[in-house]
Coordinates of C-alpha atoms in Angstrom, one line a residue:
Chain A
M359 CA 31.9 -15.4 -27.5
P360 CA 28.2 -15.3 -28.9
S361 CA 26.7 -18.2 -26.7
S362 CA 22.5 -18.8 -27.0
P363 CA 20.5 -17.4 -24.1
L364 CA 19.7 -19.7 -21.4
L365 CA 15.9 -19.1 -21.8
Q366 CA 13.8 -18.3 -25.5
V367 CA 9.9 -18.1 -24.7
E368 CA 8.7 -18.0 -28.4
E369 CA 5.1 -16.2 -29.3
V370 CA 3.9 -18.3 -25.7
S371 CA 0.1 -18.1 -25.4
K372 CA -2.1 -19.5 -22.6
R373 CA -5.9 -19.6 -22.7
F374 CA -7.8 -21.0 -19.9
R375 CA -11.6 -22.1 -20.0
V376 CA -13.7 -21.0 -16.9
Q377 CA -17.0 -22.2 -16.9
G378 CA -17.4 -22.5 -20.8
R379 CA -15.6 -19.0 -21.3
E380 CA -12.2 -18.6 -22.7
L381 CA -9.7 -16.3 -21.2
H382 CA -6.8 -15.3 -22.3
A383 CA -4.3 -15.4 -20.0
V384 CA -1.2 -14.8 -21.5
E385 CA -1.1 -13.5 -25.5
K386 CA 2.2 -14.4 -27.8
V387 CA 4.9 -13.1 -25.3
S388 CA 8.2 -13.6 -26.6
F389 CA 11.6 -12.9 -24.7
Q390 CA 15.3 -14.3 -24.3
L391 CA 17.4 -14.4 -21.2
D392 CA 20.8 -15.0 -20.8
A393 CA 22.7 -16.8 -18.1
G394 CA 23.4 -14.3 -15.0
K395 CA 20.6 -11.6 -15.9
T396 CA 17.4 -11.0 -14.7
M397 CA 14.1 -10.3 -16.7
G398 CA 11.5 -8.1 -14.8
L399 CA 8.0 -8.8 -15.3
V400 CA 5.7 -5.9 -14.4
G401 CA 2.1 -5.8 -14.6
E402 CA -1.2 -5.1 -12.2
S403 CA -3.3 -8.3 -10.8
G404 CA -4.8 -10.3 -13.6
S405 CA -1.7 -9.2 -16.4
G406 CA -0.7 -12.5 -16.6
K407 CA 2.7 -12.3 -15.4
S408 CA 2.8 -15.2 -12.8
T409 CA 0.9 -17.3 -15.3
L410 CA 3.8 -16.7 -17.7
G411 CA 6.5 -17.7 -14.9
R412 CA 4.4 -20.7 -14.6
L413 CA 4.5 -21.3 -18.3
V414 CA 8.3 -21.1 -18.5
L415 CA 8.6 -23.9 -16.0
R416 CA 6.2 -26.2 -17.5
L417 CA 4.1 -26.5 -14.2
L418 CA 1.6 -25.1 -17.0
D419 CA 1.6 -26.1 -20.5
A420 CA 1.3 -23.1 -23.4
N421 CA -1.4 -23.5 -25.8
E422 CA 0.9 -22.0 -28.6
G423 CA 4.5 -21.1 -29.0
R424 CA 7.7 -22.6 -28.0
I425 CA 10.1 -22.5 -24.5
V426 CA 13.6 -23.1 -25.2
F427 CA 15.5 -24.0 -21.9
N428 CA 19.4 -24.3 -22.2
G429 CA 19.3 -25.1 -25.8
Q430 CA 16.6 -27.6 -25.6
D431 CA 12.7 -27.4 -26.7
I432 CA 10.9 -28.2 -23.1
T433 CA 7.4 -27.2 -24.7
K434 CA 6.6 -30.6 -25.4
L435 CA 8.5 -32.5 -22.9
S436 CA 6.4 -35.2 -20.7
P437 CA 6.6 -35.1 -17.0
K438 CA 9.0 -37.7 -17.1
Q439 CA 11.8 -36.1 -19.4
M440 CA 10.7 -32.4 -17.7
R441 CA 12.2 -34.3 -14.5
P442 CA 15.8 -33.8 -14.4
L443 CA 15.5 -30.4 -16.0
R444 CA 13.2 -29.4 -12.8
R445 CA 16.3 -29.5 -10.9
D446 CA 17.6 -26.4 -13.3
M447 CA 14.7 -24.3 -12.8
Q448 CA 12.9 -23.2 -9.6
I449 CA 10.8 -20.9 -8.1
I450 CA 10.2 -18.6 -5.0
F451 CA 6.9 -17.5 -3.7
Q452 CA 5.4 -14.8 -2.7
D453 CA 3.9 -16.2 0.6
P454 CA 6.7 -18.5 2.0
Q455 CA 4.5 -19.5 5.1
A456 CA 1.8 -20.8 2.4
S457 CA 4.6 -22.5 0.0
M458 CA 5.8 -25.0 3.3
S459 CA 4.3 -27.6 4.7
P460 CA 3.4 -26.4 8.3
R461 CA 4.4 -30.2 9.7
M462 CA 7.7 -30.3 8.3
T463 CA 11.0 -29.0 9.9
I464 CA 12.9 -26.2 8.3
G465 CA 15.7 -28.3 7.7
A466 CA 13.4 -31.4 6.0
A467 CA 11.9 -29.0 3.6
I468 CA 15.3 -27.7 2.4
E469 CA 16.6 -31.3 2.4
D470 CA 13.5 -32.9 0.5
A471 CA 14.3 -31.6 -2.9
M472 CA 17.8 -32.7 -2.8
A473 CA 16.2 -36.3 -1.6
I474 CA 13.5 -36.2 -4.4
H475 CA 16.4 -36.0 -6.8
N476 CA 18.5 -38.5 -5.3
I477 CA 21.3 -36.2 -4.3
G478 CA 23.9 -37.6 -1.9
T479 CA 24.0 -39.6 1.2
K480 CA 21.5 -38.3 3.9
A481 CA 24.4 -36.8 5.7
E482 CA 25.8 -34.9 2.7
R483 CA 22.5 -33.6 2.0
Q484 CA 22.5 -32.2 6.0
K485 CA 25.5 -30.8 5.6
R486 CA 24.1 -28.8 2.5
V487 CA 21.4 -27.9 4.5
D488 CA 23.6 -26.5 6.8
E489 CA 25.8 -24.5 4.2
L490 CA 22.4 -23.1 2.8
L491 CA 20.8 -21.9 5.5
E492 CA 24.3 -19.9 6.7
R493 CA 24.8 -19.1 3.0
V494 CA 21.0 -17.1 3.2
G495 CA 22.0 -15.7 6.5
L496 CA 20.1 -18.1 8.9
S497 CA 21.8 -19.9 11.9
T498 CA 21.6 -23.6 11.5
V499 CA 19.6 -24.1 14.2
V500 CA 16.6 -22.8 12.2
K501 CA 16.5 -26.7 10.6
Y502 CA 14.9 -27.5 13.7
A503 CA 12.0 -25.0 13.8
F504 CA 8.2 -25.2 12.5
P505 CA 7.4 -22.6 9.5
H506 CA 5.1 -20.7 12.1
E507 CA 8.2 -20.2 14.5
L508 CA 9.6 -18.0 11.9
S509 CA 8.9 -14.4 10.6
G510 CA 8.0 -13.9 7.6
G511 CA 11.7 -12.6 6.4
Q512 CA 13.3 -15.7 7.7
L513 CA 10.6 -17.9 6.0
Q514 CA 11.4 -16.2 2.8
R515 CA 15.0 -16.7 3.5
V516 CA 14.1 -20.5 3.9
G517 CA 12.2 -20.0 0.9
I518 CA 15.3 -19.0 -1.2
A519 CA 17.8 -21.9 0.3
R520 CA 15.2 -24.4 -0.7
A521 CA 15.1 -23.0 -4.3
L522 CA 19.2 -23.1 -4.3
S523 CA 19.4 -26.6 -2.7
L524 CA 19.4 -28.4 -6.3
N525 CA 22.0 -25.8 -7.7
P526 CA 19.3 -24.3 -10.2
K527 CA 20.3 -22.3 -13.3
L528 CA 17.0 -20.1 -13.4
V529 CA 15.0 -18.9 -10.6
I530 CA 11.6 -17.5 -11.0
C531 CA 10.8 -15.0 -8.0
D532 CA 7.5 -14.8 -8.1
E533 CA 6.5 -11.1 -6.1
P534 CA 9.2 -12.5 -3.9
I535 CA 9.2 -9.6 -1.4
S536 CA 5.7 -8.4 -1.5
A537 CA 4.5 -9.9 1.4
L538 CA 7.4 -8.5 3.7
D539 CA 8.0 -5.5 5.6
V540 CA 10.0 -2.5 3.7
S541 CA 13.1 -3.4 6.0
I542 CA 13.3 -7.1 5.6
Q543 CA 12.5 -6.4 1.9
V544 CA 15.7 -5.0 1.4
Q545 CA 17.7 -7.6 3.0
V546 CA 16.3 -9.6 0.9
I547 CA 16.7 -8.1 -2.6
Q548 CA 20.4 -7.6 -1.5
L549 CA 20.6 -11.4 -0.9
L550 CA 18.9 -12.2 -4.2
Q551 CA 21.7 -10.2 -5.7
E552 CA 24.4 -11.7 -3.8
L553 CA 23.3 -14.7 -5.0
Q554 CA 23.2 -14.1 -8.4
K555 CA 26.5 -13.0 -8.4
D556 CA 28.0 -16.0 -6.7
F557 CA 26.1 -18.5 -8.6
N558 CA 25.8 -17.4 -11.7
L559 CA 21.9 -17.4 -11.3
T560 CA 19.1 -16.3 -13.7
Y561 CA 16.1 -14.8 -12.7
I562 CA 12.6 -13.9 -13.8
F563 CA 11.7 -11.5 -10.9
I564 CA 7.6 -11.0 -11.2
S565 CA 6.8 -8.1 -9.1
H566 CA 4.1 -4.9 -9.2
N567 CA 7.0 -2.9 -7.7
L568 CA 8.2 -1.1 -10.7
A569 CA 11.0 0.5 -8.5
V570 CA 12.4 -2.9 -7.3
V571 CA 11.9 -4.2 -11.0
E572 CA 14.2 -1.3 -12.4
Y573 CA 16.5 -1.9 -9.8
L574 CA 16.9 -5.5 -10.2
S575 CA 16.4 -6.1 -14.0
D576 CA 18.6 -6.1 -17.0
Q577 CA 15.4 -7.1 -19.3
V578 CA 11.7 -5.6 -18.5
A579 CA 8.6 -6.6 -19.8
V580 CA 5.3 -4.7 -19.2
L581 CA 2.6 -6.6 -19.6
Y582 CA -1.5 -5.6 -19.4
L583 CA -4.2 -8.3 -20.2
G584 CA -1.6 -10.9 -20.7
E585 CA 0.0 -9.2 -23.2
V586 CA 3.2 -7.4 -23.1
V587 CA 2.6 -3.5 -24.1
E588 CA 6.2 -2.9 -24.0
Q589 CA 9.6 -4.7 -23.4
G590 CA 13.5 -3.8 -23.5
P591 CA 16.4 -3.1 -21.6
A592 CA 15.6 -1.9 -17.9
E593 CA 17.7 1.3 -18.3
E594 CA 16.2 2.4 -21.5
L595 CA 12.6 1.4 -20.8
F596 CA 12.7 3.5 -17.5
A597 CA 14.7 6.2 -19.3
N598 CA 12.3 6.3 -21.7
P599 CA 9.0 4.6 -21.4
T600 CA 7.2 5.0 -24.2
H601 CA 3.8 3.1 -23.8
P602 CA 0.8 5.1 -22.4
Y603 CA 0.3 2.1 -19.8
T604 CA 3.8 2.3 -18.8
Q605 CA 3.8 6.0 -18.4
V606 CA 0.4 5.6 -16.4
L607 CA 1.9 2.8 -14.3
L608 CA 5.0 4.9 -13.4
Q609 CA 2.7 8.2 -12.8
S610 CA 0.4 6.0 -10.3
I611 CA 3.6 5.4 -8.3
L612 CA 3.9 7.7 -5.0
K613 CA 7.4 8.5 -4.2
M614 CA 8.4 10.0 -1.0
P615 CA 8.5 13.9 -2.4
E616 CA 11.8 16.1 -1.5
D617 CA 9.4 18.5 0.8
A618 CA 5.8 19.0 1.5
D619 CA 5.0 21.7 -1.5
K620 CA 6.5 19.0 -3.6
R621 CA 3.6 16.3 -3.0
Q622 CA 2.4 14.9 -5.7
A623 CA -1.3 15.2 -6.9
L624 CA -3.7 12.5 -6.7
T625 CA -5.1 12.5 -10.3
S626 CA -6.1 9.2 -11.5
I627 CA -6.3 7.3 -14.8
Q628 CA -9.6 6.5 -15.8
G629 CA -11.6 3.6 -15.7
E630 CA -10.2 0.0 -14.4
I631 CA -8.7 -3.5 -15.7
P632 CA -11.1 -4.6 -18.2
S633 CA -12.4 -8.3 -17.6
P634 CA -10.3 -10.7 -19.4
F635 CA -13.2 -12.5 -20.7
N636 CA -14.3 -9.7 -22.8
P637 CA -10.9 -7.7 -23.7
P638 CA -11.8 -4.7 -25.5
S639 CA -11.2 -4.4 -29.3
G640 CA -8.1 -3.3 -30.8
C641 CA -5.4 -2.4 -28.4
T642 CA -6.9 -3.8 -25.3
F643 CA -5.8 -0.5 -23.1
H644 CA -8.0 1.9 -25.4
P645 CA -10.7 2.3 -22.7
R646 CA -8.2 3.9 -20.7
C647 CA -5.5 5.4 -22.7
P648 CA -5.6 9.3 -22.8
F649 CA -4.6 9.1 -26.4
A650 CA -6.6 6.5 -27.8
T651 CA -7.9 7.4 -31.3
D652 CA -10.1 5.4 -33.8
V653 CA -7.3 3.0 -34.9
C654 CA -6.8 2.2 -31.8
R655 CA -10.4 0.9 -30.9
Q656 CA -10.7 -1.0 -34.1
K657 CA -7.0 -2.5 -34.9
K658 CA -4.8 -4.3 -33.0
P659 CA -1.4 -2.6 -32.8
E660 CA 1.9 -4.3 -33.6
R661 CA 5.1 -4.6 -32.0
K662 CA 7.3 -1.8 -33.0
L663 CA 11.1 -0.9 -32.2
V664 CA 11.6 2.3 -30.6
G665 CA 15.3 1.2 -29.8
S666 CA 17.8 -1.6 -30.9
Q667 CA 16.1 -3.8 -28.2
H668 CA 13.3 -1.6 -27.0
S669 CA 10.1 -2.4 -28.3
V670 CA 6.4 -0.9 -27.7
T671 CA 2.9 -2.5 -28.9
C672 CA 1.1 0.7 -29.6
H673 CA -0.1 2.4 -32.9
L674 CA 1.2 5.5 -31.5
A675 CA 4.7 5.2 -31.0
N676 CA 7.3 6.0 -33.0
Chain B
M871 CA -4.0 24.5 16.0
A872 CA -7.4 23.2 15.8
E873 CA -8.8 21.2 18.8
A874 CA -8.3 17.8 19.1
L875 CA -11.0 15.2 17.8
L876 CA -9.1 12.2 19.4
A877 CA -6.6 12.3 22.0
I878 CA -5.1 9.3 23.0
D879 CA -2.8 9.0 26.2
D880 CA -0.5 6.8 27.4
L881 CA -2.2 3.6 25.5
R882 CA -1.2 0.4 26.4
V883 CA -2.4 -2.6 24.9
Q884 CA -1.1 -6.4 25.9
F885 CA -2.6 -9.8 24.3
D886 CA -2.6 -12.9 26.2
R887 CA -1.1 -16.1 24.3
G888 CA -1.4 -18.5 26.8
E889 CA 2.4 -19.2 27.3
D890 CA 3.2 -15.7 27.0
E891 CA 1.9 -12.2 26.7
V892 CA 2.5 -9.5 23.8
F893 CA 2.9 -6.2 25.1
A894 CA 1.6 -4.8 21.8
V895 CA 1.1 -0.9 22.4
N896 CA 3.4 0.3 25.3
G897 CA 2.6 4.2 26.2
V898 CA 1.5 5.8 22.9
S899 CA -0.1 8.9 22.9
F900 CA -0.9 11.3 20.2
S901 CA -4.2 13.7 18.9
I902 CA -6.0 13.7 15.7
A903 CA -7.1 17.6 15.0
E904 CA -10.4 18.3 13.6
G905 CA -9.7 18.4 9.6
E906 CA -6.2 16.5 9.9
A907 CA -4.9 14.3 8.0
L908 CA -2.8 12.1 10.4
G909 CA -0.2 8.9 8.9
I910 CA 0.2 6.5 11.2
V911 CA 3.2 4.4 9.7
G912 CA 4.8 1.4 10.8
E913 CA 5.9 -2.6 9.8
S914 CA 3.9 -5.5 10.9
G915 CA 3.6 -5.6 14.5
S916 CA 4.6 -2.2 15.1
G917 CA 1.2 -1.8 17.4
K918 CA -0.1 1.0 14.3
S919 CA -3.6 -1.1 13.9
V920 CA -3.9 -2.3 17.5
T921 CA -3.7 1.0 18.7
L922 CA -6.6 2.8 17.1
M923 CA -8.6 -0.5 16.5
S924 CA -8.3 -0.8 20.6
A925 CA -9.7 2.7 21.0
L926 CA -12.6 1.7 18.7
G927 CA -13.3 -1.8 21.2
L928 CA -12.2 -3.7 18.1
I929 CA -9.5 -6.1 19.0
R930 CA -9.5 -9.5 19.7
E931 CA -10.7 -11.2 22.8
N932 CA -7.1 -11.9 24.1
G933 CA -6.4 -8.2 24.0
K934 CA -6.5 -6.1 27.1
I935 CA -6.4 -2.5 27.5
M936 CA -4.1 -2.0 30.2
A937 CA -4.0 1.7 30.9
G938 CA -4.5 4.9 29.0
T939 CA -7.6 6.9 27.6
A940 CA -8.8 7.8 24.1
K941 CA -10.9 10.4 24.3
F942 CA -13.2 11.4 21.4
Q943 CA -14.9 14.9 21.7
G944 CA -13.6 14.9 25.0
H945 CA -15.2 11.0 26.0
D946 CA -13.0 8.3 27.0
L947 CA -14.1 5.7 24.4
L948 CA -12.4 3.2 26.9
K949 CA -14.9 4.0 29.6
M950 CA -18.0 3.7 27.5
R951 CA -20.5 1.0 27.8
P952 CA -20.2 -1.3 24.3
R953 CA -23.9 0.2 23.2
Q954 CA -22.3 3.8 23.7
L955 CA -19.4 2.8 21.7
E956 CA -21.6 1.3 18.9
D957 CA -23.1 4.2 18.5
I958 CA -19.9 6.6 17.9
R959 CA -18.6 3.8 15.8
G960 CA -20.2 3.9 12.1
R961 CA -21.8 7.2 12.8
D962 CA -18.9 9.5 14.5
I963 CA -16.0 7.4 13.3
G964 CA -16.1 6.0 10.5
V965 CA -13.3 2.8 9.4
I966 CA -12.1 1.0 6.6
F967 CA -9.8 -1.8 6.3
Q968 CA -7.5 -3.1 4.0
D969 CA -9.6 -6.2 2.6
P970 CA -13.3 -5.1 1.4
M971 CA -14.1 -8.6 0.4
T972 CA -13.7 -9.9 4.1
S973 CA -15.1 -6.6 5.8
L974 CA -18.6 -7.0 3.6
N975 CA -21.4 -9.0 4.0
P976 CA -21.0 -11.5 1.2
V977 CA -24.5 -12.6 1.1
M978 CA -26.3 -8.9 1.2
R979 CA -26.7 -6.7 -1.5
I980 CA -24.0 -3.7 -1.2
G981 CA -27.4 -1.0 -1.1
D982 CA -28.5 -2.6 1.8
Q983 CA -25.4 -2.6 3.3
I984 CA -24.9 1.2 2.8
M985 CA -28.5 2.0 3.8
E986 CA -28.1 -0.6 7.0
S987 CA -25.5 1.8 8.7
M988 CA -27.6 5.1 8.5
L989 CA -30.9 2.9 9.9
T990 CA -28.7 1.4 12.5
H991 CA -27.6 4.8 13.5
Q992 CA -30.8 6.1 13.1
Y993 CA -29.2 8.9 10.5
A994 CA -32.1 8.8 8.4
G995 CA -35.1 7.1 7.6
R996 CA -36.1 4.4 4.5
R997 CA -36.2 6.6 1.9
E998 CA -33.7 9.0 2.8
A999 CA -31.1 6.5 3.6
F1000 CA -32.0 4.7 0.1
E1001 CA -31.7 8.2 -2.1
R1002 CA -28.6 9.1 -0.2
T1003 CA -27.2 5.5 -1.0
L1004 CA -27.5 6.1 -4.6
Q1005 CA -26.4 9.5 -3.8
L1006 CA -22.9 8.0 -2.6
L1007 CA -22.6 5.4 -5.0
H1008 CA -22.5 8.3 -7.6
E1009 CA -20.3 10.1 -5.4
M1010 CA -17.6 7.0 -4.8
G1011 CA -17.7 6.9 -8.9
I1012 CA -19.5 3.7 -8.9
P1013 CA -21.4 3.7 -12.6
E1014 CA -24.8 3.0 -12.8
P1015 CA -25.7 3.4 -8.6
K1016 CA -29.5 2.6 -9.4
A1017 CA -28.7 -1.0 -11.1
R1018 CA -25.2 -1.5 -8.8
F1019 CA -27.2 -1.3 -6.0
R1020 CA -28.9 -4.6 -6.4
N1021 CA -25.4 -6.6 -6.7
Y1022 CA -23.4 -8.5 -4.5
P1023 CA -19.7 -7.6 -3.0
H1024 CA -18.4 -10.7 -5.4
E1025 CA -19.8 -9.0 -8.4
F1026 CA -17.1 -6.1 -8.0
S1027 CA -13.4 -5.6 -8.6
G1028 CA -11.4 -5.2 -5.6
G1029 CA -11.2 -1.5 -6.3
M1030 CA -15.1 -1.2 -6.4
R1031 CA -15.4 -2.9 -3.5
Q1032 CA -13.3 -0.9 -1.5
R1033 CA -15.3 2.2 -2.7
I1034 CA -18.3 0.6 -1.5
M1035 CA -16.6 0.2 1.8
I1036 CA -15.6 4.0 2.0
A1037 CA -19.4 4.5 0.9
I1038 CA -20.2 3.1 4.2
A1039 CA -17.9 4.2 6.3
L1040 CA -18.9 8.0 5.1
A1041 CA -22.8 7.2 5.1
C1042 CA -23.3 8.8 8.0
E1043 CA -20.8 11.7 7.7
P1044 CA -18.4 10.9 10.4
Q1045 CA -16.2 13.4 11.6
L1046 CA -12.9 11.2 11.6
L1047 CA -12.3 8.1 9.0
I1048 CA -9.8 5.5 10.2
A1049 CA -8.5 3.9 7.6
D1050 CA -6.4 0.8 8.2
E1051 CA -4.1 0.0 4.8
P1052 CA -6.7 0.8 2.8
T1053 CA -5.2 0.4 -0.5
T1054 CA -2.3 -2.1 0.4
A1055 CA -4.4 -5.0 -1.3
L1056 CA -4.7 -2.7 -4.7
D1057 CA -2.9 -2.4 -7.9
V1058 CA -1.1 1.1 -8.1
T1059 CA -3.6 2.4 -10.1
V1060 CA -6.5 1.6 -8.2
Q1061 CA -4.9 3.0 -5.3
M1062 CA -4.5 6.7 -7.0
Q1063 CA -8.0 6.1 -7.9
I1064 CA -9.0 5.8 -4.2
L1065 CA -6.6 7.8 -2.4
A1066 CA -8.0 10.5 -4.8
L1067 CA -11.2 9.6 -3.5
L1068 CA -10.5 10.0 0.1
Q1069 CA -8.7 13.3 -0.4
E1070 CA -11.8 15.3 -2.2
Q1071 CA -14.2 13.5 0.2
R1072 CA -11.8 14.8 3.2
R1073 CA -12.1 18.2 1.7
K1074 CA -15.6 18.1 1.1
K1075 CA -16.6 17.3 4.6
Q1076 CA -13.7 18.8 6.5
M1077 CA -13.5 15.2 7.9
S1078 CA -10.2 13.7 9.4
I1079 CA -8.6 11.1 8.5
A1080 CA -6.2 8.8 10.2
M1081 CA -4.2 6.8 7.5
I1082 CA -2.5 3.5 9.0
T1083 CA -0.3 2.6 6.5
H1084 CA 3.2 0.9 5.9
D1085 CA 3.7 3.3 2.8
F1086 CA 5.6 6.1 3.4
G1087 CA 5.1 7.0 -0.2
V1088 CA 1.2 6.9 0.7
A1089 CA 1.4 8.7 4.1
T1090 CA 3.8 11.5 2.6
N1091 CA 2.0 12.5 -0.1
F1092 CA -1.7 12.1 1.8
C1093 CA -1.2 13.2 5.6
D1094 CA -0.1 16.7 7.3
R1095 CA 1.6 14.8 10.2
I1096 CA 3.1 11.8 10.3
I1097 CA 3.9 9.3 13.2
V1098 CA 6.2 6.4 13.0
L1099 CA 5.5 3.4 15.2
Y1100 CA 8.1 0.6 16.0
A1101 CA 7.5 -2.1 19.0
G1102 CA 4.2 -0.4 20.2
Q1103 CA 6.0 2.9 20.3
I1104 CA 5.9 6.4 19.0
M1105 CA 9.9 6.7 17.4
E1106 CA 8.7 10.3 15.5
M1107 CA 6.0 12.3 15.4
A1108 CA 6.3 15.2 13.0
D1109 CA 4.4 17.7 10.2
T1110 CA 5.4 15.8 6.9
R1111 CA 7.7 18.6 5.9
Q1112 CA 9.8 18.2 8.8
F1113 CA 9.5 14.4 8.6
L1114 CA 10.5 14.6 4.9
L1115 CA 13.4 17.3 5.6
Q1116 CA 14.6 16.6 8.9
P1117 CA 14.0 13.1 10.1
A1118 CA 15.8 12.6 13.1
H1119 CA 15.0 9.1 14.6
P1120 CA 17.4 6.3 13.4
Y1121 CA 14.5 4.0 12.5
T1122 CA 12.9 6.7 10.7
M1123 CA 16.0 7.3 8.4
G1124 CA 16.9 3.5 8.0
L1125 CA 13.4 3.1 6.9
K1126 CA 13.5 6.0 4.3
N1127 CA 16.9 4.6 3.3
S1128 CA 14.9 1.1 2.8
I1129 CA 12.8 2.6 0.1
I1130 CA 13.8 1.7 -3.4
E1131 CA 12.5 4.3 -6.0
I1132 CA 12.3 4.7 -9.7
G1133 CA 15.8 6.0 -10.8
Q1134 CA 17.5 4.5 -8.3
R1135 CA 19.3 1.8 -10.4
D1136 CA 23.1 2.6 -9.4
R1137 CA 22.1 2.9 -5.4
Q1138 CA 23.6 0.9 -2.9
L1139 CA 21.3 -0.5 -0.3
S1140 CA 22.0 -0.1 3.1
P1141 CA 19.2 -2.4 4.7
I1142 CA 18.5 -2.0 8.3
P1143 CA 20.1 -5.2 9.9
G1144 CA 18.4 -7.8 11.9
M1145 CA 14.5 -7.5 13.0
A1146 CA 11.7 -6.4 14.9
P1147 CA 11.9 -7.3 18.6
T1148 CA 9.6 -9.9 19.8
L1149 CA 7.9 -7.7 22.3
T1150 CA 7.2 -10.5 25.0
E1151 CA 8.5 -8.0 27.3
P1152 CA 7.6 -4.5 27.9
P1153 CA 10.5 -2.2 26.5
K1154 CA 13.2 -1.2 29.4
S1155 CA 15.5 0.4 26.9
C1156 CA 15.4 1.5 23.5
S1157 CA 13.5 -1.1 21.3
F1158 CA 15.5 -0.1 18.3
A1159 CA 19.0 -0.5 19.7
S1160 CA 20.1 -3.8 18.8
R1161 CA 19.3 -2.4 15.3
C1162 CA 20.8 0.9 15.2
P1163 CA 23.9 1.9 14.0
F1164 CA 24.2 4.9 16.6
A1165 CA 22.9 2.9 19.6
T1166 CA 25.4 4.0 22.7
E1167 CA 25.5 2.0 26.1
R1168 CA 22.8 4.4 27.3
C1169 CA 20.4 3.1 24.5
R1170 CA 20.5 -0.7 25.8
S1171 CA 20.0 0.6 29.1
E1172 CA 17.6 3.3 29.3
L1173 CA 14.4 3.8 27.5
P1174 CA 14.3 7.3 26.1
A1175 CA 11.1 9.2 26.4
L1176 CA 9.3 10.7 23.3
R1177 CA 10.3 14.8 23.5
E1178 CA 10.0 17.3 21.5
I1179 CA 13.1 18.5 19.9
S1180 CA 11.6 21.4 17.9
P1181 CA 8.3 22.9 17.6
N1182 CA 6.2 20.0 16.9
H1183 CA 8.6 17.3 16.3
H1184 CA 8.9 14.6 18.7
V1185 CA 11.3 11.9 18.9
A1186 CA 12.1 8.9 21.3
C1187 CA 15.8 8.9 20.9
H1188 CA 18.5 9.9 23.1
R1189 CA 20.9 10.8 20.4
A1190 CA 18.5 12.7 18.4
E1191 CA 20.0 15.6 18.3
E1192 CA 23.1 14.5 17.1
V1193 CA 21.4 12.5 14.3
L1194 CA 19.5 15.6 13.5
A1195 CA 23.2 17.7 13.2
H1196 CA 24.4 14.7 10.9
A1197 CA 26.8 14.8 14.2
I1198 CA 27.3 11.3 14.3

């Protein structure tokens, strides 16, 4: 049965004015995401991946484009009209410590969202807090604790419990594991996977960790200076990375070698990410691209299909 | 094997938190040879930074060194007066930290900051220090050294700031560079640039590097030898080759298994259960036992010593041989 996607992002752009200058944070990004699936957004700092997540949630307003959630165009909804929809869209942050009030117990923090949306009685909400804590692998006594008494991994589980408290359809995971130790990262990834299966959650997974994005995502978009340079099904994109920037990103990951004589040469890409205030002409990646030609310096590349759903924004792709 | 440049022996460090104490480093011994790149790997709270920072006299005020020696070129850093230690720090031992923004002086031109380290240590006179600063900026890959000399830290990107930190650390040509998570805050492409720069400098100057990191990819690609710390103790110490081919501590294996790499879409995750101990008591048995799939009664009652199970391969596990032989 063909159904419409849970989320449609169409040609969305966001510009910030900073000290009289204009910064293009997100430029004409489009994607669709079906219920129960995961969209991975990757890119380096300043690529616009977090801004894009906030645009989808309407925590920021897009300057152009349309966001359709569950069949409804939410781009222009007023805060009041957005409110009932907020239950369906939640976010998990990178730093669970910073996203939790230090003066609120864990139980109160989880209950808070339900109270704001007038869900259930106090007793029902507290029962739900217990269920949620258990579901994310924490003991129910944690509800009496304050954030500073928990470890980073435990707090991130609380952040997940809080996000789930309203039975959302869409969860934006904004670098949810970046601040955690490796052994804890895997625990949280596994938990996110289980919860997705159990509750048919739809994720937008924002991360600079390409391997984790590849592991978790169905669809992936690679962002550079606010623009999607490559996007498509995760399997296809990682099997056949086509944009020079995607290739550079993948080459920059230091994998554990099989043996000491199979170590990676530490060879680096030239240059730095340019200032978003003054992006380069033509293809914004051209100053760092090993294959750049005159046309790349002068003309903005168009999005091209290189597979049935795999697209690349590069003059040289075919 | 080359002579040890820095030899740390049975180091024990404790932090006083008022209501309780934290046993952060519990008898750590290792050495760094001349010209060697040693990777010190562990998760937060494993003691990887505290170990080296205590040796340099750079721990917080509530930290106490309870026992041990840290001999640099034969002289115990732990017995030195602050002045003597200051002489060595920044001259013979350079240090770079994770976050260059908090380590650099925000109101001082970066060129002056690089010169300052040379002038303080009487490494060079003013004229010479200025010339060398320009040279260093050039070597660090900072374009237009003369113009950039006069800029302040906030006028640089994160990667460029880390290059400036490295310039300061290398200004007096130290024999040992301690790099404490030098690329953790940086994007992957910038991480690659910084590691390439460090490797080039190390080769050129025959310098030793202690690379403190939580990233096995960084450690295994950069270092000659690797130490794995957990709960303030060395769990495993091996050449990178042995570390890659024959990890013998269940914690090392668990950590290696925890890393998701490119091309592993179909793999099953097998997280290490539980979390690291709180360290409010000194270890009396294996600190990893409660999370270890192979733990026995002995592991829960007897502290395993760090022992050499094959040449230059040390493991603190009662069952290391069995683990290695895949007998369990």
